[in-house]
PDB file of C-alpha atoms in Angstrom:
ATOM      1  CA  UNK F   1      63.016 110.442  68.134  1.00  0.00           C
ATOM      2  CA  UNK F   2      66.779 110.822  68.377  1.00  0.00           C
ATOM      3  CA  UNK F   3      68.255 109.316  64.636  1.00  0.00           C
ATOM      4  CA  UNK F   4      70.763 108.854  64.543  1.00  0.00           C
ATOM      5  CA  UNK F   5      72.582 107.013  66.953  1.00  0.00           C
ATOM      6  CA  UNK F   6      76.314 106.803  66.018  1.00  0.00           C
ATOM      7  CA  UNK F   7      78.394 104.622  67.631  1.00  0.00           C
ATOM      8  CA  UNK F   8      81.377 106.622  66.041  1.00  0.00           C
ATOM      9  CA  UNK F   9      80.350 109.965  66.849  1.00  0.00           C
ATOM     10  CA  UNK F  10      78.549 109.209  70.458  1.00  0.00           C
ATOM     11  CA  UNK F  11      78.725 105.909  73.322  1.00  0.00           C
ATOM     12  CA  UNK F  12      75.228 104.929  72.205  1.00  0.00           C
ATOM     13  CA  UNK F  13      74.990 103.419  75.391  1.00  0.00           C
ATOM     14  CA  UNK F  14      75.333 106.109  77.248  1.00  0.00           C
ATOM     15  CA  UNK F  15      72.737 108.159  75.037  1.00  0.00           C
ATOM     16  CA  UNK F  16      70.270 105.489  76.003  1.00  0.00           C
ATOM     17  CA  UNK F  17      70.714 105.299  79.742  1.00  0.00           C
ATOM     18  CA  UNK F  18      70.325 109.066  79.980  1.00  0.00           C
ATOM     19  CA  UNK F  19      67.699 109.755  77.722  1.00  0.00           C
ATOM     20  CA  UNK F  20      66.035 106.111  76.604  1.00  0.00           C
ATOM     21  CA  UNK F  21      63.296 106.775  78.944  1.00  0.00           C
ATOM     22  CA  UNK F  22      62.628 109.979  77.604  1.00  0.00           C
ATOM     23  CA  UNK F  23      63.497 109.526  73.277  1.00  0.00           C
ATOM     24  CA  UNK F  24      62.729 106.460  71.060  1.00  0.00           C
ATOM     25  CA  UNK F  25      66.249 105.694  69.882  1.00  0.00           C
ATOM     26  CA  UNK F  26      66.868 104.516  66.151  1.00  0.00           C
ATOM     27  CA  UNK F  27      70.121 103.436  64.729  1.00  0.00           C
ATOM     28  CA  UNK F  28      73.655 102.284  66.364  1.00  0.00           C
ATOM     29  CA  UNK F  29      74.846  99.650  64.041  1.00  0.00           C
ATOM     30  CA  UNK F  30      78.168 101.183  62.948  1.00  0.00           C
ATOM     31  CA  UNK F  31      78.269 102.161  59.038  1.00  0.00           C
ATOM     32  CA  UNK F  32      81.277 103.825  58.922  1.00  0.00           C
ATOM     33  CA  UNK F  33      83.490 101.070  60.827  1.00  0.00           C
ATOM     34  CA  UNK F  34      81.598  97.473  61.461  1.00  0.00           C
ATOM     35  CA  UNK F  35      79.680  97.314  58.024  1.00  0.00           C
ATOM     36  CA  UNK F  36      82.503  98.782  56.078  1.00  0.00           C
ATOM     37  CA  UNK F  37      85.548  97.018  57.787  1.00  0.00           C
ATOM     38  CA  UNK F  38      83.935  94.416  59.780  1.00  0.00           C
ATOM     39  CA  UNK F  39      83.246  91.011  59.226  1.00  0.00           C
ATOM     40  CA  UNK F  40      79.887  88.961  58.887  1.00  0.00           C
ATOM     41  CA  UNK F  41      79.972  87.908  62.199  1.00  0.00           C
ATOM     42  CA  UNK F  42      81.373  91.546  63.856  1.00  0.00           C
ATOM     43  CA  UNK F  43      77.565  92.991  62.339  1.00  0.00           C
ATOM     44  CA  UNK F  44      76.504  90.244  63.832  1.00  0.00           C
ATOM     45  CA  UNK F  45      77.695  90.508  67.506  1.00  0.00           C
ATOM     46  CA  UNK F  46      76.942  94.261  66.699  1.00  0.00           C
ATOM     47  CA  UNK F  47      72.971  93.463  65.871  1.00  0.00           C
ATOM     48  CA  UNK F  48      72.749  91.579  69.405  1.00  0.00           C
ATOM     49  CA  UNK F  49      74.831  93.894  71.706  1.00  0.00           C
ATOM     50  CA  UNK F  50      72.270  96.603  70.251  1.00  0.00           C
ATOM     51  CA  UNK F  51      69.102  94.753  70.839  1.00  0.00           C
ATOM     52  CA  UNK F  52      70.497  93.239  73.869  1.00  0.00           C
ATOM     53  CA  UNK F  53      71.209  97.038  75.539  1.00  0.00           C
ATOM     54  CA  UNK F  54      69.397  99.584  73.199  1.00  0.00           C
ATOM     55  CA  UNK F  55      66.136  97.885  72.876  1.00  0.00           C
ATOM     56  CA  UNK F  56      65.991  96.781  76.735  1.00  0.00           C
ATOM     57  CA  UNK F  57      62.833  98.911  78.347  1.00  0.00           C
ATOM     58  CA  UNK F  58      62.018  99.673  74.589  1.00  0.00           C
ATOM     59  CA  UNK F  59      62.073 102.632  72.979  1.00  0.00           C
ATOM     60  CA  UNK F  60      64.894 101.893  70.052  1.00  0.00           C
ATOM     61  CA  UNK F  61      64.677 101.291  66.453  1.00  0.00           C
ATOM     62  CA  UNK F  62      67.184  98.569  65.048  1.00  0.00           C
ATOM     63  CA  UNK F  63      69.309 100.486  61.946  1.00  0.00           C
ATOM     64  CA  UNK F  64      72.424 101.251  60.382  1.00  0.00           C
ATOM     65  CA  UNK F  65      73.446 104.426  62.168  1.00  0.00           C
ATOM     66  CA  UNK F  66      73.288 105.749  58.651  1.00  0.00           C
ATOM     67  CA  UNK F  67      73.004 105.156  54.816  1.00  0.00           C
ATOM     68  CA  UNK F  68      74.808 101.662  53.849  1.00  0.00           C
ATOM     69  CA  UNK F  69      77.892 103.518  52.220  1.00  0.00           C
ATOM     70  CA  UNK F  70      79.102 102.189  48.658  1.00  0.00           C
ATOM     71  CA  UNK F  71      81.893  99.939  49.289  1.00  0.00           C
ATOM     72  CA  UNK F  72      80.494  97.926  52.057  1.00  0.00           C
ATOM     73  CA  UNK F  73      80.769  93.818  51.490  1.00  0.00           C
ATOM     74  CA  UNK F  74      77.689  92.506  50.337  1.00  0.00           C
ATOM     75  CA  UNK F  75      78.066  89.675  52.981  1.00  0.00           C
ATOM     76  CA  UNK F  76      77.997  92.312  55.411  1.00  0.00           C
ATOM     77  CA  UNK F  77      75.231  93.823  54.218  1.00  0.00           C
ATOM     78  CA  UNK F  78      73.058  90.173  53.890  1.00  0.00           C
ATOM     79  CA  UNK F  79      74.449  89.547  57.636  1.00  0.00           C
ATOM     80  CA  UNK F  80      72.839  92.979  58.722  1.00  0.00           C
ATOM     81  CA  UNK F  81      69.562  91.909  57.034  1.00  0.00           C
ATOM     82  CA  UNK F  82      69.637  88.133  58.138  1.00  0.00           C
ATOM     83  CA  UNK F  83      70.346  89.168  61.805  1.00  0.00           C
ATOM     84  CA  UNK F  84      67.832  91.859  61.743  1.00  0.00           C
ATOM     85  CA  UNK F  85      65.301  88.861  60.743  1.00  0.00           C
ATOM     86  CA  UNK F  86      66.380  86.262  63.301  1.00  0.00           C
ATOM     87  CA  UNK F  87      65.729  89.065  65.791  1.00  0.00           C
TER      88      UNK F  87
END
């Protein structure tokens, strides 16, 4: 297992086209930027463009790229869990 996958250090897209066949995959959903700066809805459209290219052909684990960092909205933080549910 590769963890993990940061958006703001790596294209986490690229990481799984080379080596999703090869690694299970867990993280992506940005901590540093979309959770701390973002909005509700950008962790939102950030949950399905993950699933939607990271879990295709399986192999990835849906997560915050790293700890939830003090200072992050709670509404972000209840939009990370509430789309990780609905998906």
């Amino acid at each position: 297992m590769l963890q993990p996958i940061q958006p703001e250090a790596m294209d986490i897209f690229e990481v799984k086209r080379r080596f999703g066949k090869d690694l299970c995959l867990m993280g992506g959903i940005s901590t540093q930027h979309t959770l701390h700066q973002g909005t509700p809805d950008d962790v939102r459209r950030e949950v399905r463009a993950c699933l939607k290219d990271m879990a295709a052909g399986g192999g990835y684990v849906m997560a915050p790229a790293k700890a939830i960092l003090p200072g992050v909205p709670v509404e972000n933080a209840a939009a990370l869990i509430d789309a990780f549910l609905k998906q």
